Every structure is written in structure tokens, then in C-alpha cells.
Coordinates of C-alpha atoms and ligand atoms in Angstrom, one line a residue:
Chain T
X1 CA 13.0 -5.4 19.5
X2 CA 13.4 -4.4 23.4
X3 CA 9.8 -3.0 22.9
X4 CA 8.5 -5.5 21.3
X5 CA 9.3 -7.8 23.8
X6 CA 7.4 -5.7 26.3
X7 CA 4.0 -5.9 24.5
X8 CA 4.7 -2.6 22.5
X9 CA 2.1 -2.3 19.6
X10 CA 3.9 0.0 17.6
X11 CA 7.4 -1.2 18.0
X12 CA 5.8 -5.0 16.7
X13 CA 4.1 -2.8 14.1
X14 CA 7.7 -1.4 12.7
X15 CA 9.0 -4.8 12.9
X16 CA 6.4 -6.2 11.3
X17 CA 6.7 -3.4 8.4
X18 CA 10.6 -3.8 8.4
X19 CA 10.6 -7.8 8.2
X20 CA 7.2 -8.4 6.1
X21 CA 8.7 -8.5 2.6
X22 CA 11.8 -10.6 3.2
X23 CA 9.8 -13.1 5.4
X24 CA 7.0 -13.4 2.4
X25 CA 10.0 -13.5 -0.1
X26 CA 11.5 -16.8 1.6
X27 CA 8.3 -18.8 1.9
X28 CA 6.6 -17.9 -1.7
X29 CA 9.9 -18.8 -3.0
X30 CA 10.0 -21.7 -1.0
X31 CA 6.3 -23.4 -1.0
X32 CA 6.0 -21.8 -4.8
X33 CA 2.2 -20.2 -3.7
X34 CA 1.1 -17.1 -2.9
X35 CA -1.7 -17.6 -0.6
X36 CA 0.6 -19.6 1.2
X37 CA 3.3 -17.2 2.0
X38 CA 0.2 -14.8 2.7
X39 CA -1.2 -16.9 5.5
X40 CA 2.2 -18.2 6.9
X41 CA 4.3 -15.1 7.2
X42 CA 1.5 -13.7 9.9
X43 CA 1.9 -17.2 11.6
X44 CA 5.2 -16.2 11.3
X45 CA 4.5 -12.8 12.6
X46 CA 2.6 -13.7 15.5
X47 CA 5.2 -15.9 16.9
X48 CA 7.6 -12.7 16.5
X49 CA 4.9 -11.3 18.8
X50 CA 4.5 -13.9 21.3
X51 CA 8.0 -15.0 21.7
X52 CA 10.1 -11.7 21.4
X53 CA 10.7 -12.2 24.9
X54 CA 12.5 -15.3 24.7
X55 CA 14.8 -13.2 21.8
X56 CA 18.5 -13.9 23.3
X57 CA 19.9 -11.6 21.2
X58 CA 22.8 -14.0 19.9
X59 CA 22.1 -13.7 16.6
X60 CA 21.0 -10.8 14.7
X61 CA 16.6 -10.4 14.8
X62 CA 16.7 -10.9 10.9
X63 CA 18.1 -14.2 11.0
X64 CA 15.6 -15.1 14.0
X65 CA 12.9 -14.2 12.3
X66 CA 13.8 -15.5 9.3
X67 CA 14.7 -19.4 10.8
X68 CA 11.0 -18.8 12.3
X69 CA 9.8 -18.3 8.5
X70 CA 12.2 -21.4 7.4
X71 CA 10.8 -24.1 9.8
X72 CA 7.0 -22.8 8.9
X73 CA 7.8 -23.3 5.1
X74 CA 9.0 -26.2 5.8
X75 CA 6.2 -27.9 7.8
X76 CA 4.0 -26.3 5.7
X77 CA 5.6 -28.0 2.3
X78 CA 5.6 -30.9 4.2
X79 CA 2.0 -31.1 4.7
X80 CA 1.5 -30.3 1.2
X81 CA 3.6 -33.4 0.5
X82 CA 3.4 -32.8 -2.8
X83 CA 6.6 -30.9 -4.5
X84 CA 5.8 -27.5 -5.0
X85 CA 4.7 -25.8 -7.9
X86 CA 7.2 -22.5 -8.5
X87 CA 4.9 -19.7 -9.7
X88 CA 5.0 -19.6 -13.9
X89 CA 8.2 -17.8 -14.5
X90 CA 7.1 -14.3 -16.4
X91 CA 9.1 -13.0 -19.2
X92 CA 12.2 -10.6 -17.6
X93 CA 10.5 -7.0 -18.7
X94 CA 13.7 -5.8 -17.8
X95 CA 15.9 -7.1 -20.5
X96 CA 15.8 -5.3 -23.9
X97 CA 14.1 -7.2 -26.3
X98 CA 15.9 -5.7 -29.0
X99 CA 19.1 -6.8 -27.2
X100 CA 22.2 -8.6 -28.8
X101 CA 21.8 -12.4 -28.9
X102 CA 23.8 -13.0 -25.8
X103 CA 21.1 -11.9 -24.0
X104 CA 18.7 -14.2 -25.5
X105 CA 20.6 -16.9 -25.2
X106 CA 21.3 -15.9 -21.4
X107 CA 17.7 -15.6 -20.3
X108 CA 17.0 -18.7 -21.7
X109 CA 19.9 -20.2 -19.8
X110 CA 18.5 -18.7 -16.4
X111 CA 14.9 -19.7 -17.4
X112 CA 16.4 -23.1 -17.6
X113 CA 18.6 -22.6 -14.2
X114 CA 14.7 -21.7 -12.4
X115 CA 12.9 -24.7 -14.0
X116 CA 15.8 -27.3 -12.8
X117 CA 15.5 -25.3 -9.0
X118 CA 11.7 -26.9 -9.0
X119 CA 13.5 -30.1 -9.0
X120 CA 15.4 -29.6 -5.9
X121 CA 14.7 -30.5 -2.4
X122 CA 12.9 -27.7 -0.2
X123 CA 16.1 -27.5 1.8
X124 CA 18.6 -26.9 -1.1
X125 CA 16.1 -24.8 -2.3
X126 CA 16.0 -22.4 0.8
X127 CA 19.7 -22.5 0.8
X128 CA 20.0 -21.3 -2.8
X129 CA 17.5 -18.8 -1.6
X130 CA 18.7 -17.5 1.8
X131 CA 22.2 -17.3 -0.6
X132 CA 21.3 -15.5 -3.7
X133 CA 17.5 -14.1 -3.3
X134 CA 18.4 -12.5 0.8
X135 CA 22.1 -12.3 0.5
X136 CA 22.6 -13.9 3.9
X137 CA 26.4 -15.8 4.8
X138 CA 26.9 -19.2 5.1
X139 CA 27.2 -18.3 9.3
X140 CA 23.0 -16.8 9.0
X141 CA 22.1 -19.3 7.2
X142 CA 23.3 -21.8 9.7
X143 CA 21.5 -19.6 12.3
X144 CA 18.2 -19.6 10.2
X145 CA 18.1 -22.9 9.5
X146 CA 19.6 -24.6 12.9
X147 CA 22.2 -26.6 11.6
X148 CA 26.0 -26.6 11.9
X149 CA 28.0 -24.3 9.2
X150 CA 29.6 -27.1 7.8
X151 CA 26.2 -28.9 6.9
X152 CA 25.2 -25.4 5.0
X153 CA 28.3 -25.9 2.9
X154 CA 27.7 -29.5 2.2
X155 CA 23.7 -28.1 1.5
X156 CA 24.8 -25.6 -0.9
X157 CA 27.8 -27.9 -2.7
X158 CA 24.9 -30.8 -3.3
X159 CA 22.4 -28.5 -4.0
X160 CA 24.8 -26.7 -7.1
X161 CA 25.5 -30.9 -7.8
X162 CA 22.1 -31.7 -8.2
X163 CA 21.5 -28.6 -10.0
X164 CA 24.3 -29.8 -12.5
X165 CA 22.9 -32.7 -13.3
X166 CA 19.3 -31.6 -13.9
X167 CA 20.5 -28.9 -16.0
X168 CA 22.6 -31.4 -17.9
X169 CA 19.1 -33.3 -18.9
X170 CA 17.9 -33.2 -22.4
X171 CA 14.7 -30.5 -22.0
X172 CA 11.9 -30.3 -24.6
X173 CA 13.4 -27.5 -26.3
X174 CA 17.7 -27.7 -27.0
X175 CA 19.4 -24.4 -26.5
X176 CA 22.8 -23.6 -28.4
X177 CA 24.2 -23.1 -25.0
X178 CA 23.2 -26.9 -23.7
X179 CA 27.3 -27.5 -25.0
X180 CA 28.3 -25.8 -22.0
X181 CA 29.9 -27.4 -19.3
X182 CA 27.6 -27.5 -16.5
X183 CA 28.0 -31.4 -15.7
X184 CA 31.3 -31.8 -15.4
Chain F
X1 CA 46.0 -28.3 -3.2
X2 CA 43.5 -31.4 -2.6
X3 CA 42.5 -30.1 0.5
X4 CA 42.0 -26.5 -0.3
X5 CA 40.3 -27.4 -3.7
X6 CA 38.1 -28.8 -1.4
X7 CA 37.5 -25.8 1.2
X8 CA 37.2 -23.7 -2.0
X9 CA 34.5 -25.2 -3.5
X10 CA 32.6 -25.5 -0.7
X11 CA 32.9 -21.9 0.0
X12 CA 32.5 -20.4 -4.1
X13 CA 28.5 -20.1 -3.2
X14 CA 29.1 -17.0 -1.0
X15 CA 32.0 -15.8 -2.4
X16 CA 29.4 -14.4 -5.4
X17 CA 27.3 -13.0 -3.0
X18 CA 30.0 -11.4 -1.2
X19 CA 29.8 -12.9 2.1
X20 CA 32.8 -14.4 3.0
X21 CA 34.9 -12.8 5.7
X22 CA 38.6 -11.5 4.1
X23 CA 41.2 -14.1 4.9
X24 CA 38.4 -16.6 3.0
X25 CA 37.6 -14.5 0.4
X26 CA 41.5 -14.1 -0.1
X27 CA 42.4 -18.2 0.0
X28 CA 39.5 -18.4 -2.5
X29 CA 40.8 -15.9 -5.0
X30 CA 44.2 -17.2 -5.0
X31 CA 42.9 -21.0 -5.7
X32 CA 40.4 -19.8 -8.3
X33 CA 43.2 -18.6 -10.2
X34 CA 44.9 -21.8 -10.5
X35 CA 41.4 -24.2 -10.3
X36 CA 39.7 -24.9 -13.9
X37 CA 36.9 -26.7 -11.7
X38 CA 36.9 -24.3 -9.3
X39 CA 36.1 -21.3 -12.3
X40 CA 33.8 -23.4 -14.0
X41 CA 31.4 -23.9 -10.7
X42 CA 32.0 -20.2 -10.1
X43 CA 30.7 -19.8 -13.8
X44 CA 27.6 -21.6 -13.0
X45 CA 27.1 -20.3 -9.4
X46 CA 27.1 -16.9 -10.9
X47 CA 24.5 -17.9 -13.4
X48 CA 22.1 -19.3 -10.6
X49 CA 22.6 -16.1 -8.7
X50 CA 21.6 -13.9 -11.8
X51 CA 18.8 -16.4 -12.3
X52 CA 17.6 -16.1 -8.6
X53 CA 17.6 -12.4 -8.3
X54 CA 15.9 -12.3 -11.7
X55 CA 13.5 -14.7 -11.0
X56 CA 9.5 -14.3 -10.2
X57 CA 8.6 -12.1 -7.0
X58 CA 5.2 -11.3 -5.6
X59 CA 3.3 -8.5 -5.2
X60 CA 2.3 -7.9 -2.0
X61 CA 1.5 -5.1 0.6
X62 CA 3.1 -5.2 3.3
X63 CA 0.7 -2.6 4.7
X64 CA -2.6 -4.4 3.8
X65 CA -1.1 -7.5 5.4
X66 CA -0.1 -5.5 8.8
X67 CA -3.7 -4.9 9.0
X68 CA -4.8 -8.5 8.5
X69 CA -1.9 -9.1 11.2
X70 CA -3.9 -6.4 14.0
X71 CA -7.0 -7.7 13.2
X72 CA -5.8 -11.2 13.8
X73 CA -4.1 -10.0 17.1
X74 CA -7.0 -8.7 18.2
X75 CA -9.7 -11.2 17.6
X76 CA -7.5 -14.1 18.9
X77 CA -7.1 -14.5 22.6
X78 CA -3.6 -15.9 21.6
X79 CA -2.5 -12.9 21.0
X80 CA -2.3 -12.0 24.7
X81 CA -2.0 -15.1 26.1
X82 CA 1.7 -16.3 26.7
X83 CA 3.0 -12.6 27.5
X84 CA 3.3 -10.5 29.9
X85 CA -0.1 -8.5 30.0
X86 CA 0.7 -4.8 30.5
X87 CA -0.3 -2.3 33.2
X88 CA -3.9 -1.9 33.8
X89 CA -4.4 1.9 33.0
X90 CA -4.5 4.5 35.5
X91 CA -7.6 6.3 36.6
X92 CA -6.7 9.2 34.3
X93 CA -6.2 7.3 31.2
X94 CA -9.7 5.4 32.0
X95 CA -11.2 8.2 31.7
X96 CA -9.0 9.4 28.7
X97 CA -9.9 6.0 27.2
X98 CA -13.7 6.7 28.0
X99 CA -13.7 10.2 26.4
X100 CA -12.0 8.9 23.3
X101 CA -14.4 6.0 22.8
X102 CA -17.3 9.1 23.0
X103 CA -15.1 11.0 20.5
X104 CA -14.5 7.9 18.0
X105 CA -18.6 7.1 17.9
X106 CA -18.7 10.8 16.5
X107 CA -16.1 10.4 14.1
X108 CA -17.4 7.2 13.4
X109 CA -20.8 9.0 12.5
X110 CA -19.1 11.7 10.9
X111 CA -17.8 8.9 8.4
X112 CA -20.6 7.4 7.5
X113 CA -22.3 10.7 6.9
X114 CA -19.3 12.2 4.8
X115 CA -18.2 9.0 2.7
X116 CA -18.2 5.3 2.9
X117 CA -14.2 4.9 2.5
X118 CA -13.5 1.0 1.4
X119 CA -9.6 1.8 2.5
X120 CA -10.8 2.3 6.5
X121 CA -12.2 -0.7 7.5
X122 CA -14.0 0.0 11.5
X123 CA -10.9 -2.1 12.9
X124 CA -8.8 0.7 12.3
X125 CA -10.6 2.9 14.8
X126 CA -10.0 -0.3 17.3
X127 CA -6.3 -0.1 16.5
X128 CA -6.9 3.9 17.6
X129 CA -8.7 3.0 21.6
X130 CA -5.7 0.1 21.4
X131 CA -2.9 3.1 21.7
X132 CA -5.1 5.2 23.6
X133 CA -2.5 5.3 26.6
X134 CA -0.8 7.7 23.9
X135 CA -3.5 10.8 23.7
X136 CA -3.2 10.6 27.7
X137 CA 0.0 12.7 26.7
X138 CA -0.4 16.3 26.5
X139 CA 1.3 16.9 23.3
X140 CA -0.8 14.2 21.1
X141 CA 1.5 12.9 18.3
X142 CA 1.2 10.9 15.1
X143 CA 3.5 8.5 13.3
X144 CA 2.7 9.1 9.5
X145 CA 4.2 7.4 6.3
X146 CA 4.0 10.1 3.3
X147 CA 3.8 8.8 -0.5
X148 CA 6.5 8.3 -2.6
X149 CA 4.8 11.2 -4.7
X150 CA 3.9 13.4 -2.4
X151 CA 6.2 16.7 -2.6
X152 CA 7.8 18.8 0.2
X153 CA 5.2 21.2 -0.5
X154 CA 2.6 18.9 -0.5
X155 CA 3.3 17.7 2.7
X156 CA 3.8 20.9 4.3
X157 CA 0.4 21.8 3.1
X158 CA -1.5 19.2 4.6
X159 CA 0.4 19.3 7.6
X160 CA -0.7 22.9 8.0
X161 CA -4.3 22.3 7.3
X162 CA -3.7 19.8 9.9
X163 CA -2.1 21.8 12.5
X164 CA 0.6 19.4 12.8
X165 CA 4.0 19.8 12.7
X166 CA 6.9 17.3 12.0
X167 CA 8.9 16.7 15.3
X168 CA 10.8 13.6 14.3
X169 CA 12.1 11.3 11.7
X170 CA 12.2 10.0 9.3
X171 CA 12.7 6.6 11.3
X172 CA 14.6 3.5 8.9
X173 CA 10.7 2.6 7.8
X174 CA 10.1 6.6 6.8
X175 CA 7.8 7.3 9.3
X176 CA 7.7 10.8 10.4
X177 CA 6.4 11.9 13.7
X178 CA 3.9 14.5 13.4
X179 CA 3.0 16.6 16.8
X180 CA -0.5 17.6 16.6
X181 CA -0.9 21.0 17.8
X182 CA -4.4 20.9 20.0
X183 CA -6.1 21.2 23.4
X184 CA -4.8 18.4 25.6
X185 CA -8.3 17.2 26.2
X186 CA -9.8 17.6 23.0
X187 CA -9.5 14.0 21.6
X188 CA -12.6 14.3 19.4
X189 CA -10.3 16.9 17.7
X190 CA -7.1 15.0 17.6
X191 CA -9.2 12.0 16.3
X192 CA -10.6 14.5 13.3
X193 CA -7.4 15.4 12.7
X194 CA -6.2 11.7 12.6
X195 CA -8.8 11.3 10.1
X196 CA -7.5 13.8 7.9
X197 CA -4.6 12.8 7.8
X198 CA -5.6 9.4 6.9
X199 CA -7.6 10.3 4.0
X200 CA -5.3 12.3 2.2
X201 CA -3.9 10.9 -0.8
X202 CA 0.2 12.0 0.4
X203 CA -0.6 9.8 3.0
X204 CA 0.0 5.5 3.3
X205 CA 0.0 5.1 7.0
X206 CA -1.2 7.1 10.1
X207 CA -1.5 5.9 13.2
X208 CA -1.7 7.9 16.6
X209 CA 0.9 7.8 19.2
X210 CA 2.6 9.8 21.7
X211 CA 5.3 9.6 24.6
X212 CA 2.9 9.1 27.2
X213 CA 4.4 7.9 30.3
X214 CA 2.8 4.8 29.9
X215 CA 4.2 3.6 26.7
X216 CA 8.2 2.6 26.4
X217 CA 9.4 4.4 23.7
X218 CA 9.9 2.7 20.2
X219 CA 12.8 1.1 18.9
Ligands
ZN1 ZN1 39.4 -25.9 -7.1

């Protein structure tokens, strides 16, 4: 990062490689399009560039790079202004086919979880994200996103609230597991 | 309880992605046990992270996009503008820099002679002259991601034909560091060689460096 900060090519070019996946993976999961996230993580990238030497090391480079990629989403979605469409989910490949029923039922159930995230705000989207898709603690995700810790909680507890309550919406096709108690 | 309840719930979300530090991973374990709510959130929170992880994830190459990125840093003025330029190179390295441009038009000849390779666009021979500080070294060095595929003994193959040897690595991005063993001041060579390197199907990334005294060393 110390190199990078003093105009080093290579170093950026390491940092680049290191960072290039995760920062793609927050804004195509956040705007919903691939071209998108193509342009915007080198806008991303470039700011890495210019402004590595304004890097105060508080915080780890990830999540600085990272709250860079957040605030272009953002702005991005923003100019959009129009929700965004989350990529066609594909069938999990993963999962036997010829699995017991459970598992049916269960990918169906996490189908259902992905469709009611479209419906959520950009910000309790990213939070959902930043938590479950990066890994990242509630304290990073305060860093990425600039707020205070306790606001991520609140985020994250409406976000799972609003998440409820679009799951517990009728949907065009009933699953056996719509009994479950997810609106309580 | 009331008040816990609360801290708890608010902290469930990274207590499934194993986050929380141990005194609140401890205060939520012991209020789970007791909470009905509490489980049935961490039921559904557990759901969402399955359904994350699973959910749809994009191709894309990270490689292909680095060279959008040096083409982009090139091209725009923006790129420089706002830093710190660096040092203006020495007379030696000017005329380094001057005998390396004369070696890359002949490689550049040689190309279009041999092959027209759709995977080496021309701005990869500017990224070359832009480390060009680098070959002012005496011991010119490459940094060089192998395949996945490629076996030991494929590797060690090339890197004979090459005359390079591995010096260094592999770094956290699985770059090796290959010392090219050559005349000091026979860039035209060390660009062929480059070239090779770059061609050969056990390799993804090449790019020419060194410890020159002019560049800080990477990290
Ligand atoms: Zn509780």
C-alpha cells in the first residue's frame, strides 16, 4: 500500500489484482448489472490510485477500498433512480437434483429469500451484502459505509424486518414452507 | 432480559457469520438459549446467509479488467495529475529507456511477422517502456503468474528454455519472480525473452520488473 502511495505501478497492479473481485462483487450485487460493476470498480480503482496517499491507515486497506466501492454504487444506483434489477437468479448447479425433498424445498426457500432482497433499499441491501456475501463485522461495515456502529445494527435489524415482511407476502407460486414463521 | 433481548437481536446478524468479538458472541449464546424470538430470527438469518452465498455471482477477469485499468491510466492525464510525479530518470536509464524503445520496435516487428496474437494488445508493450527504470538493473527480473494447470515440470521447462530462474515467491497473488539470466545490456533479449514467456500457455501474467534502484520495492 506504502508503494502504492508512492506512484508504484506494480504495487497498484497487485492491489488492483488482490481487491478486483471483492470490489466487483459488492457493486454487481448492489446495482444488479454487470456492465455497471465493470465500469465502476476501475472508477473505483483509480481513486485507489490517486488517493493512496491520503490512506491513514486507521482502518484496514480492504475496508477503505471497499467504502470507496459502496459510495460509487450508491451514487451510481442513484442516478439510475430506478430500483435495480438483480441479475436472473440461475438454477444452484451445486445442489443434487436427485436430492431428498428438503433440499427442494430449501432452494426454493432461498430463491424466495433473493427475490424479496430486490425489494429492499440499496443500503440494507449492501449491509446484507458486506455481512453474508464479504464476511465483514458490524465494526468494517461501519468503516465502509461511514456511519456509526450502532446505525449498522439498526441497518441490518430493519433490513431482516423488512425482509420478514416481504417474505411473508403471498407470491405467485405457494411453497409448503410459506407456514413457516418468518413474520412473526 | 428486556434489555439484552434487545442487544441480542441486534447483534444475531454477525453472530452467523462469525464476527463478533468473544465476550458478544458469549452474551449471545447464553440469551439464545433462553429466546424463542431470538432462535427464530437466527433461523431466518441463517437462511438469508445460505441464500446470499448461494446466490448469482459474475464472471469476470480480474486480469482482462487490470488491463482496461493501465490502459485507462495511461490515456487519462488524471491519472498523474493529483500525485506526486516521480523522479525524472537519470541519464543512464534515458538511455536504457532509449535502447529498449529500439528493442521493442523489433520485437514489435518480430510479432507481426511470427503471429497476430489477439491476447497482446500493443498497450502491453507500453506497460513494458512504463517499468523500464526496472531493466536499468543488472540482473533483469520478471514477475510471472503460472496456470493453475501448469505442472512443476512444466514450469521448469519453460523456465529453462527461457533462461530464467525462479528467485522469489510465490507472493499472496502467486506471482513468482523469475531472474532472467542475460547480458545486462541486452534488452532486445530480455524483451524476447519476456515475450516468451508471455506466450506460453502455463503462463496468465508476465510483466518485467527488477530491483533497480529507482523503483521502491513492492509490497
Ligand atoms: Zn431474544
Amino acid at each position: 500500500m506504502a508503494a502504492t502511495a508512492a506512484g508504484d505501478r506494480r504495487a497498484f497492479d497487485e492491489l488492483y489484482l488482490r481487491h478486483h473481485r471483492s470490489v466487483f462483487g459488492l457493486i454487481y450485487r448492489m446495482t444488479g448489472r454487470h456492465e455497471v460493476a465493470e465500469e465502476l470498480v476501475n472508477d473505483v480503482m483509480l481513486v485507489v490510485w490517486q488517493k493512496a496517499c491520503t490512506f491513514a491507515g486507521r482502518s484496514r486497506v480492504s475496508t477503505w477500498i471497499m467504502g470507496v466501492a459502496y459510495n460509487k454504487a450508491l451514487k451510481a444506483i442513484r442516478q439510475l433512480s430506478r430500483r435495480p434489477t438483480l441479475v436472473e437468479v440461475e438454477p444452484q448447479m451445486a445442489v443434487d437434483p436427485e436430492g431428498p425433498e428438503t433440499d427442494l424445498s430449501r432452494r426454493e426457500r432461498r430463491e424466495r429469500i433473493r427475490e424479496a432482497m430486490t425489494g429492499l433499499s440499496a443500503e440494507h441491501r449492501a449491509a446484507i451484502e458486506l455481512t453474508y456475501y464479504h464476511g465483514y463485522s458490524y465494526r468494517e461495515i461501519a468503516l465502509i459505509v461511514g456511519c456509526p456502529e450502532n446505525t449498522v445494527k439498526t441497518r441490518m435489524f430493519n433490513a431482516r424486518r423488512r425482509l420478514r415482511s416481504l417474505l411473508s407476502q403471498p407470491s405467485e407460486e405457494p411453497t409448503e414452507q410459506r407456514g413457516k414463521s418468518w413474520s412473526r | 432480559m428486556k434489555k439484552s433481548h434487545e442487544r441480542v437481536a441486534e447483534l444475531l446478524p454477525w453472530m452467523v457469520n462469525a464476527t463478533l468479538d468473544n465476550s458478544e458472541d458469549a452474551e449471545v449464546r447464553e440469551h439464545v438459549s433462553d429466546c424463542v424470538t431470538c432462535r427464530d430470527h437466527l433461523e431466518l438469518l441463517a437462511e438469508l446467509y445460505a441464500a446470499v452465498q448461494e446466490g448469482p455471482s459474475a464472471e469476470v477477469d480480474s486480469f482482462e479488467a487490470l488491463d482496461t485499468m493501465r490502459l485507462r491510466l495511461e490515456h487519462d492525464g488524471a491519472a498523474e495529475s493529483g500525485r506526486a510525479r516521480p523522479r525524472p530518470p537519470s541519464r543512464l536509464v534515458r538511455w536504457v529507456l532509449f535502447a529498449q524503445a529500439a528493442a521493442l520496435v523489433f520485437a514489435l516487428g518480430l510479432i507481426f511477422f511470427q503471429r497476430a496474437n489477439p491476447q497482446l494488445p500493443p498497450t502491453s508493450f507500453r506497460t513494458l517502456a512504463d517499468t523500464s527504470p526496472a531493466t536499468a538493473a543488472t540482473d533483469p527480473q520478471a514477475r510471472v503468474l503460472f496456470s493453475e494447470g501448469a505442472t512443476e515440470r512444466q514450469i521448469r521447462e519453460l523456465l529453462h528454455q527461457i533462461g530464467g530462474r525462479i528467485v522469489d515467491g510465490p507472493s499472496e497473488m502467486g506471482l513468482y519472480t523469475v531472474e532472467l539470466e542475460t547480458d545486462a545490456g541486452d534488452s532486445a533479449t530480455v524483451v524476447n525473452r519476456v515475450e516468451a514467456l508471455r506466450h506460453d500457455t502455463n503462463v496468465r501474467f508476465v510483466e518485467l520488473v527488477s530491483r533497480g534502484s529507482l523503483s521502491p520495492s513492492g509490497g
